[in-house]
CSV table of C-alpha atoms and ligand atoms in Angstrom, one decimal:
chain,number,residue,atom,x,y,z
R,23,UNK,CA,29.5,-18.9,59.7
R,24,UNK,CA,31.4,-20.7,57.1
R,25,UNK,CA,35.0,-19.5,57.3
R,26,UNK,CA,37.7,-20.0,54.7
R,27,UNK,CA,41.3,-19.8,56.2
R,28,UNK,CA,44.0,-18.9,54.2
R,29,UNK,CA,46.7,-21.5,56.0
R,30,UNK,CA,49.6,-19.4,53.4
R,31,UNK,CA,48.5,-16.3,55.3
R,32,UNK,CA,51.5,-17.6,57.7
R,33,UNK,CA,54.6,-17.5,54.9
R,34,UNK,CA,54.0,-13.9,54.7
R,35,UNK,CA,56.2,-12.3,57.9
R,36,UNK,CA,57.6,-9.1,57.3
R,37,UNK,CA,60.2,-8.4,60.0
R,38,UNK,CA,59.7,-4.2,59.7
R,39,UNK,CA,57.9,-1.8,58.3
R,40,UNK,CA,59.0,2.3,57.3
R,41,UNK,CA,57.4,4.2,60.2
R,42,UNK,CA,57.8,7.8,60.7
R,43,UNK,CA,61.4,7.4,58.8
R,44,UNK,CA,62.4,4.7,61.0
R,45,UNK,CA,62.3,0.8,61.2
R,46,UNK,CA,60.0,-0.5,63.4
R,47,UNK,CA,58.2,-4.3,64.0
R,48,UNK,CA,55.4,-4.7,61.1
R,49,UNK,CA,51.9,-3.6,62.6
R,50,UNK,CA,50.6,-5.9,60.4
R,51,UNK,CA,51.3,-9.5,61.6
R,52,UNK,CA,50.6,-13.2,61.3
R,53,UNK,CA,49.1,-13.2,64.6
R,54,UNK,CA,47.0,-11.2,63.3
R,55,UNK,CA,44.7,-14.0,61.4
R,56,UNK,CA,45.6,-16.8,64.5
R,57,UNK,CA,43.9,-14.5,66.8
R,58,UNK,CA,40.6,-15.0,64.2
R,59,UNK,CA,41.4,-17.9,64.3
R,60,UNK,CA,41.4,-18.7,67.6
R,61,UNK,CA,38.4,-16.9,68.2
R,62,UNK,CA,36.4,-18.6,65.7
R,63,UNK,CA,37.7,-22.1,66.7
R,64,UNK,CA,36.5,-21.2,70.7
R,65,UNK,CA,33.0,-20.0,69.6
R,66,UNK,CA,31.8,-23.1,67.3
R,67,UNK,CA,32.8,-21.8,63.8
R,68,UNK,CA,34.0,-24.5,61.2
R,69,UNK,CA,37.3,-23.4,59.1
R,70,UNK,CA,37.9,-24.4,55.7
R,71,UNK,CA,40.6,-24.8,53.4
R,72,UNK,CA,40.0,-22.3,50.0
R,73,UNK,CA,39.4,-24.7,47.4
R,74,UNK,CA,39.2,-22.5,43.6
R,75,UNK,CA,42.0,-21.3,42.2
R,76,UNK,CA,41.6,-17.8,41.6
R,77,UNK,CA,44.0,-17.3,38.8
R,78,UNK,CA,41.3,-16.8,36.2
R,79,UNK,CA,39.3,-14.3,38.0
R,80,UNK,CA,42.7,-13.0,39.0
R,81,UNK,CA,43.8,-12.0,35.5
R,82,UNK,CA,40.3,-10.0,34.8
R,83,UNK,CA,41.0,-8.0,38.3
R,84,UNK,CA,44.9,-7.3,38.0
R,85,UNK,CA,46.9,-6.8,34.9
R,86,UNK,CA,49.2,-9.5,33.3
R,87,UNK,CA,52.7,-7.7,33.8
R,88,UNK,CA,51.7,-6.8,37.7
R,89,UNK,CA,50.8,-10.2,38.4
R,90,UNK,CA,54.2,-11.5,36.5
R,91,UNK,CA,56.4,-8.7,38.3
R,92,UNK,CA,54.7,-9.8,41.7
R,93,UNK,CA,54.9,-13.6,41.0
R,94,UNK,CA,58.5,-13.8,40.4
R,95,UNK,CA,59.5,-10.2,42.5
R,96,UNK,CA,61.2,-12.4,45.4
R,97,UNK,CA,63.4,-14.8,42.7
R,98,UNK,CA,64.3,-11.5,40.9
R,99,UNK,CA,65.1,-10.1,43.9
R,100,UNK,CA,67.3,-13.3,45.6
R,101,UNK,CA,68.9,-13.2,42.2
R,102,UNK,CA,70.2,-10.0,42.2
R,103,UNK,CA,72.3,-11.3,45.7
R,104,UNK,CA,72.5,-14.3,48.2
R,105,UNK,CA,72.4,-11.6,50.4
R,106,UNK,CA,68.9,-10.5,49.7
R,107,UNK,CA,67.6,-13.5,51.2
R,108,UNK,CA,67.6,-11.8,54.5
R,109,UNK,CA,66.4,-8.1,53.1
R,110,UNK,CA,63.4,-6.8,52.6
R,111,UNK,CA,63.2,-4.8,49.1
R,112,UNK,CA,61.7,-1.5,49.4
R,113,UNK,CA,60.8,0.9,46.3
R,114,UNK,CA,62.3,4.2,46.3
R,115,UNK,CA,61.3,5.6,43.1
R,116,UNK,CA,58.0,5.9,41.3
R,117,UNK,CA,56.7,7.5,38.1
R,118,UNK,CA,54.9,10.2,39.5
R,119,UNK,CA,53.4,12.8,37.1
R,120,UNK,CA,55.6,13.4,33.6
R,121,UNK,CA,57.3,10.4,34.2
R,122,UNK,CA,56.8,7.1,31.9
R,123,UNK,CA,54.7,4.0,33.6
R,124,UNK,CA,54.3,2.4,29.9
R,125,UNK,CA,57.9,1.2,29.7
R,126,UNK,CA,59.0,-1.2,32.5
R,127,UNK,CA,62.2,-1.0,33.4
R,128,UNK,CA,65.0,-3.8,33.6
R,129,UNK,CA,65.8,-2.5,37.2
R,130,UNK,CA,64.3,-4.4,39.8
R,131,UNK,CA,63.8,-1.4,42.0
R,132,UNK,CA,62.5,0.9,39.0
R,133,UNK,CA,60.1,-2.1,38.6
R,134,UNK,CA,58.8,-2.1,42.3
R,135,UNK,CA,58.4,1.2,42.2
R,136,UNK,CA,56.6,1.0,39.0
R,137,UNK,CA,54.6,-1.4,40.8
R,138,UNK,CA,53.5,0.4,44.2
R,139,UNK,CA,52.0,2.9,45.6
R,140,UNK,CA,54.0,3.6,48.5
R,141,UNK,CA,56.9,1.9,50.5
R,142,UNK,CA,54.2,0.4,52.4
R,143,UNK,CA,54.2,-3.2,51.3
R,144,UNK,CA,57.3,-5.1,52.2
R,145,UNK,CA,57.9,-8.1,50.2
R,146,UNK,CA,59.0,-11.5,51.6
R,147,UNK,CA,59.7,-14.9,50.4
R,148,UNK,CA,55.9,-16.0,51.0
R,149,UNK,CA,54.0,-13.1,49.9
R,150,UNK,CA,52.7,-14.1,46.6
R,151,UNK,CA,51.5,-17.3,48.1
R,152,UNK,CA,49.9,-15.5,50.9
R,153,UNK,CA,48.1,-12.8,48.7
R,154,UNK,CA,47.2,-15.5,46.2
R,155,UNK,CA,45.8,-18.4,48.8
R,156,UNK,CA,43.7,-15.1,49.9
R,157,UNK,CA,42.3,-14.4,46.4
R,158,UNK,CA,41.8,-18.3,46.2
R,159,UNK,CA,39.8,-17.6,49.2
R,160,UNK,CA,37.9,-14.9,47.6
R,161,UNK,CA,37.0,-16.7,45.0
R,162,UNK,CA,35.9,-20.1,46.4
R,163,UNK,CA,33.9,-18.2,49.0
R,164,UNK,CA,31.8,-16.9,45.7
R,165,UNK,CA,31.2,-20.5,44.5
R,166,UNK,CA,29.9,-21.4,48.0
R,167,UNK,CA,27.5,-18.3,47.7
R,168,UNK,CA,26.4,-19.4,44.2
R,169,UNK,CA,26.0,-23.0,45.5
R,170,UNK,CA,23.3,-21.4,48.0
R,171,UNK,CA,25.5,-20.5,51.5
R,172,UNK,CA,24.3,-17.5,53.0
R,173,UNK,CA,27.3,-16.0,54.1
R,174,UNK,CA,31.1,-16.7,53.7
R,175,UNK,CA,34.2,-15.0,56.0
R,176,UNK,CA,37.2,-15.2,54.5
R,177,UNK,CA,40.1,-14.6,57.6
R,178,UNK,CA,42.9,-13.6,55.3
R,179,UNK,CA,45.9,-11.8,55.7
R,180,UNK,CA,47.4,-9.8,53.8
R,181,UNK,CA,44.8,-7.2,53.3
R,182,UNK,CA,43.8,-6.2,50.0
R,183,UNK,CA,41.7,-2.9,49.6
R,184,UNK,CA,44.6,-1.1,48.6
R,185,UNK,CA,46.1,-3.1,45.8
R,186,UNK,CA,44.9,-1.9,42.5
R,187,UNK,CA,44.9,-3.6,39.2
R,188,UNK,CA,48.6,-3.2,38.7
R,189,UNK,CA,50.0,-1.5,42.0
R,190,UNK,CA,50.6,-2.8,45.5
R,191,UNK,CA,50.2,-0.8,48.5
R,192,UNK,CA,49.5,-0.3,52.7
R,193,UNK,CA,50.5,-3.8,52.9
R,194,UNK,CA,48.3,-5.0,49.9
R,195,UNK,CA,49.3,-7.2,47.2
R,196,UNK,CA,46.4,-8.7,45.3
R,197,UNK,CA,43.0,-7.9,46.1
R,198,UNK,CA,40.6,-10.7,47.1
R,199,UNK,CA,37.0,-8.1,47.6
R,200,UNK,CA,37.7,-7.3,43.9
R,201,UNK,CA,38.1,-11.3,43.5
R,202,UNK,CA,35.1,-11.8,45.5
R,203,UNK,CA,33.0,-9.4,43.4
R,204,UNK,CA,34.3,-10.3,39.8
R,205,UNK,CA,33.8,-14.0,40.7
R,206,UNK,CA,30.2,-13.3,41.9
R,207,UNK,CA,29.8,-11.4,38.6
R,208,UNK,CA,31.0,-14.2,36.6
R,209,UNK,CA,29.1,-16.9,38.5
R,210,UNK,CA,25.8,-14.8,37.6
R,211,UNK,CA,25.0,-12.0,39.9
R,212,UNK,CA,23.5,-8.9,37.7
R,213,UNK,CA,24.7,-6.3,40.3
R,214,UNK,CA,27.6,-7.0,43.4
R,215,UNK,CA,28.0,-4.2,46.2
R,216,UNK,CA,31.4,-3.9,48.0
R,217,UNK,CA,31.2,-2.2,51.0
R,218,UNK,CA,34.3,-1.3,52.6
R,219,UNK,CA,33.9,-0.8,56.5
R,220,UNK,CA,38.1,-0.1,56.9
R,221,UNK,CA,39.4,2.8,58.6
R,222,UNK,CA,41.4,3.8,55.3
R,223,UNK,CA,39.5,4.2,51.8
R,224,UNK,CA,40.1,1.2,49.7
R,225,UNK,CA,41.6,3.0,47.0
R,226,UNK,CA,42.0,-0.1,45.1
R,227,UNK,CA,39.0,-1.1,44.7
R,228,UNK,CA,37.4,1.5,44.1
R,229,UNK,CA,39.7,2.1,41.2
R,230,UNK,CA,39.2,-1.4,40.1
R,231,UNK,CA,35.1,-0.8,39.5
R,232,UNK,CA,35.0,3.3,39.1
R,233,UNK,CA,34.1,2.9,35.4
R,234,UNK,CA,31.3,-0.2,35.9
R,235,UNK,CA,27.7,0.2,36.8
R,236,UNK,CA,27.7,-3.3,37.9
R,237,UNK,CA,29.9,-3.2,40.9
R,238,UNK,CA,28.5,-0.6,43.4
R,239,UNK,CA,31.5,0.4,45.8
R,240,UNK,CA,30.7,2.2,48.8
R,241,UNK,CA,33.2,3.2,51.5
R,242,UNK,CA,33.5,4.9,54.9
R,243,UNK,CA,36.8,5.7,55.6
R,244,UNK,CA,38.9,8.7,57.5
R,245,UNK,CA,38.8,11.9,55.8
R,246,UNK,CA,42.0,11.2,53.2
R,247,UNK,CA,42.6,14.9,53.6
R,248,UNK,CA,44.5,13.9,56.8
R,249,UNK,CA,43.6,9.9,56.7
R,250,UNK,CA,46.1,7.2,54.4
R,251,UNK,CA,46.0,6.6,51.6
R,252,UNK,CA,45.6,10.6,51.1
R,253,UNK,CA,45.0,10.8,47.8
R,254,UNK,CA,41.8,9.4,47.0
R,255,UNK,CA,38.7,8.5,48.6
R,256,UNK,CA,36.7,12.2,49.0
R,257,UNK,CA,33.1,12.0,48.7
R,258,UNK,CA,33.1,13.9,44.8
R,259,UNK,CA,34.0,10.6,43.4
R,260,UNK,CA,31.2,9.2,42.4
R,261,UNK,CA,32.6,7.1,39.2
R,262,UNK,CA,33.0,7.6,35.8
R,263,UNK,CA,31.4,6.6,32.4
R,264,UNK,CA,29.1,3.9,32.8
R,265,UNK,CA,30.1,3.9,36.7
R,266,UNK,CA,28.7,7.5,36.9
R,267,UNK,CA,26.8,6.7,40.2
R,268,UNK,CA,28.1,3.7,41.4
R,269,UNK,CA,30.6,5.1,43.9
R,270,UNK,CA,29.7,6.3,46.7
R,271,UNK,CA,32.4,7.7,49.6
R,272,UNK,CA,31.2,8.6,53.2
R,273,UNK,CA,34.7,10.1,54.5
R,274,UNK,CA,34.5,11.2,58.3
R,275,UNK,CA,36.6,13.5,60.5
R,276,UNK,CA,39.4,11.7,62.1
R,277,UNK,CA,38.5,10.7,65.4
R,278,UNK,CA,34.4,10.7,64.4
R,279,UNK,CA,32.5,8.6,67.3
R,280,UNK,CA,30.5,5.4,66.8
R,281,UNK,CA,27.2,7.4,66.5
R,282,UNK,CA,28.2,9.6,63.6
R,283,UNK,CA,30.0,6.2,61.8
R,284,UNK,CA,26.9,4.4,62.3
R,285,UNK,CA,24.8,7.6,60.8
R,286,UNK,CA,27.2,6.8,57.8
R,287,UNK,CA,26.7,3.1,57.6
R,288,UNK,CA,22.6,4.1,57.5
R,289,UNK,CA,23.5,6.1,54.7
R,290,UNK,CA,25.9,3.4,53.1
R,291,UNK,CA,23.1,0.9,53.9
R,292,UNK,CA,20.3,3.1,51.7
R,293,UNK,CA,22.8,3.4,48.7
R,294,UNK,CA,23.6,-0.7,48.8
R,295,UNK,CA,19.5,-1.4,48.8
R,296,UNK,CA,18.9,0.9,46.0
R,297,UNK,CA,21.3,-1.0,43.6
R,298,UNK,CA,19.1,-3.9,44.0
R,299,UNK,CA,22.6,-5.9,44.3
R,300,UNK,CA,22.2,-10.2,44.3
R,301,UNK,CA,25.0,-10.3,46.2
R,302,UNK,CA,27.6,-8.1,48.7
R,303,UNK,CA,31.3,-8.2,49.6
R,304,UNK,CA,32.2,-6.6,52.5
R,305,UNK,CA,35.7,-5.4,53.3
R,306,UNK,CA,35.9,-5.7,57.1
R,307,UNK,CA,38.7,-3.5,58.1
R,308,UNK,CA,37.9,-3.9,61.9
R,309,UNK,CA,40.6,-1.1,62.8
R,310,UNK,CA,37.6,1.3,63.4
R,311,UNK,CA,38.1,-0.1,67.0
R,312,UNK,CA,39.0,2.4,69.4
R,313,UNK,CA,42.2,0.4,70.6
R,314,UNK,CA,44.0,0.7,66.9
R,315,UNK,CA,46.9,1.6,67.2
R,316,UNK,CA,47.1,3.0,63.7
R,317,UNK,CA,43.8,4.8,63.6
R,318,UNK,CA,41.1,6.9,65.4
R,319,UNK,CA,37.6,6.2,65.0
R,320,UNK,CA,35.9,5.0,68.2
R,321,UNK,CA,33.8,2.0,67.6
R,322,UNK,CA,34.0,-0.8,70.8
R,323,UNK,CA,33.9,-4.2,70.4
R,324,UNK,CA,29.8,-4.7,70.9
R,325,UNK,CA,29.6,-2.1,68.2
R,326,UNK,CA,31.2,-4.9,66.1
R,327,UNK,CA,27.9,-6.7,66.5
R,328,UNK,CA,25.6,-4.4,65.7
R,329,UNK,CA,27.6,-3.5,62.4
R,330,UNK,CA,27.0,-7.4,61.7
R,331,UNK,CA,22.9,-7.2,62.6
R,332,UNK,CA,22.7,-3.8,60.5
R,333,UNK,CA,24.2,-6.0,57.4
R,334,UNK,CA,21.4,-8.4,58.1
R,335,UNK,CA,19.1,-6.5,57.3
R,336,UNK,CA,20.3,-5.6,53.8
R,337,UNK,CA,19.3,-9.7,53.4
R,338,UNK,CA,21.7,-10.6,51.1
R,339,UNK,CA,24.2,-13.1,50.8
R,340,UNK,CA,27.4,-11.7,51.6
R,341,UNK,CA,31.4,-12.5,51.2
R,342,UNK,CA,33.4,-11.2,54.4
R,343,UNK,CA,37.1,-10.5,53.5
R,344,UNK,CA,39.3,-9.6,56.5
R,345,UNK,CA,41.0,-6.2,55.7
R,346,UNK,CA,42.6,-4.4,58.8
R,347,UNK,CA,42.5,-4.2,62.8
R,348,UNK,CA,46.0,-3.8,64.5
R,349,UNK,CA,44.9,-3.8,67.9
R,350,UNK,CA,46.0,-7.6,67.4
R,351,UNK,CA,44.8,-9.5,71.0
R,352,UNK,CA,41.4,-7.7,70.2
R,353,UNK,CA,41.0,-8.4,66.5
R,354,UNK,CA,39.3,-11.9,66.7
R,355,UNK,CA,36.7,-11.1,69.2
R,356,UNK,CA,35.9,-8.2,66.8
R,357,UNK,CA,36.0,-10.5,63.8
R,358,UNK,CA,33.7,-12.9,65.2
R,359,UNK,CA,31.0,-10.3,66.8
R,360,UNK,CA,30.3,-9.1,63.3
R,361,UNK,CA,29.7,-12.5,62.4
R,362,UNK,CA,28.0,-13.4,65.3
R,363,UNK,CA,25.8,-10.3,64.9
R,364,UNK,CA,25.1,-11.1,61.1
R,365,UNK,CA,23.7,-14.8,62.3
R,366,UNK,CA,21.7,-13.7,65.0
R,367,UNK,CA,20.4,-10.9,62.7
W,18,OKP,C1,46.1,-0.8,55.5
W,18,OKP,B1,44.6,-1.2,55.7
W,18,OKP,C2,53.7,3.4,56.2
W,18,OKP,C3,52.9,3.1,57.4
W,18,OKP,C4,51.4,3.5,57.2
W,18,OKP,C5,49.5,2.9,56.0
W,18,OKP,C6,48.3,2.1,56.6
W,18,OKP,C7,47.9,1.0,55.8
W,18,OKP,C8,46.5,0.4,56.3
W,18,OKP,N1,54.9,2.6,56.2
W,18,OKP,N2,50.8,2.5,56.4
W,18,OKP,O1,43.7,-0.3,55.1
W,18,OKP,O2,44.3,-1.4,57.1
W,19,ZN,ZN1,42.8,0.0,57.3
């Protein structure tokens, strides 16, 4: 399959994340996307550099002052002190309910704060070119599909599912499925699909489209009663105004076996073939895999494949965007099964 690698995906390097209340290495890492990589170089698969510039599509997907704040966060943040060259900022306040998100403050922390979701994200020197090679990404693999490909896989990193249209969040900063589906929009499909197959609900996204009856989101996802990112993604959301019906969630228990996540990919499946969608995105979390380290679903690596021959059969062209999968070493033979699976049908 045609494969777009983001080559920026490398600039972004956090050295530690907030785990538990204490520092610990980043779970989600550059080697992350070289282990795709990898894979997809040993098993025939041609990589290609993104070649659109996503900042139009960009600006109808995120709002201007997020996109300025997270342009110019690491500048504004060196300038504050040489010193910060070496530290990762971290947002410690938000404007949680009663509080004003209208105003944006002068402080840089009040404005990171504004900006996320959670202390979830840390911000380096590269991210923005990272996040915004990966919505470059997004967006030339929807030019390929509307110049006839079949299929695209975008091997990204950071993910994006999380990132909303002016918040960053569980290591997301811009969010290249919402790319992918805009630009398919804008390039002519009627109706788009996202499916998001990540162990967490892609809260972003689905906030992105709850309001539009032309991008279906569906998601299967841990239960956010006990699962990240909590606080939304229970299965009475089913979209609002002229979305009313195009947003479907399929949370399962944490710890839920293959069988009963396939059951909910059937059911995912049936929703996406009603819509009568030209086109798909798929968010492929792969940290459904039994080894996560972060999660607990329990699908193995041949499942992987048969997730990619079950998309197949939807026969549609489709837009892969890399989401998560922390179980690193594994993460590229996963990758590559779905694809692999989706060729061979
Ligand atoms: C991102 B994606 C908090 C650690 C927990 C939340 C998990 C983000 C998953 N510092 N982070 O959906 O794979
Ligand atoms: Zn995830």
């Amino acid at each position: 399959m045609l494969t777009l690698f983001n080559a920026r995906h490398f600039g972004h390097a956090p050295a530690f994340e907030i785990f538990r209340g204490e520092r610990v290495p980043c779970f989600e890492t550059p080697a992350r996307a070289e282990y795709v990589r990898e894979q997809l170089a040993a098993r025939g698969h041609a990589l290609r550099e993104p070649h659109v510039d996503s900042r139009a599509v960009l600006a109808r997907v995120h709002t201007p002052r997020y996109l300025a704040f997270l342009e110019h966060a690491w500048s504004d943040w060196e300038a504050l002190d040489p010193a910060n060259a070496q530290r990762q900022p971290f947002p410690s306040v938000w404007p949680v309910r009663t509080l004003r998100s209208d105003r944006e403050p002068a402080n840089f922390t009040a404005r990171l704060g504004l900006y996320s979701m959670d202390n979830g994200s840390p911000l380096t020197a590269g991210s923005w070119a990272a996040a915004k090679a990966g919505t470059d990404a997004a967006a030339s693999a929807a030019a390929l599909l509307r110049a006839g490909e079949g299929a695209v896989f975008c091997c990204t990193r950071p993910p994006g599912h999380h990132a909303g249209a002016d918040f960053m969040g569980g290591y997301c900063f811009l969010n290249p499925a919402a790319v992918a589906a805009q630009a398919l929009r804008e390039a002519g499909a009627a109706r788009v699909a996202v499916l998001d197959v990540d162990y967490h609900h892609g809260n972003g996204t689905q906030s992105i489209f709850y309001g539009r009856a032309d991008v279906l989101f569906v998601s299967i996802h841990g239960d956010p009663r006990t699962e990240y990112p909590f606080y939304l993604g229970h299965a009475d959301e089913t979209g609002e105004g002229e979305g009313a019906g195009f947003n479907l969630n399929l949370p399962l228990p944490a710890g839920s076996s293959a069988g009963a996540w396939f059951g909910a990919l059937d059911a995912a499946c049936a929703r996406i073939a009603r819509h009568r969608a030209d086109a798909l995105v798929v968010s492929l979390g792969l940290d459904t895999f039994a080894g996560d380290p972060i999660s607990t679903f329990a699908l193995h690596s041949d499942d992987f494949s048969r997730l990619g021959r079950r998309l197949r059969g939807l026969g549609l062209p489709v837009v892969f965007v890399l989401e998560g999968g922390y179980a690193a070493a594994e993460l590229g033979v996963n990758a590559v099964n779905v694809i692999e699976g989706f060729e061979q049908g």
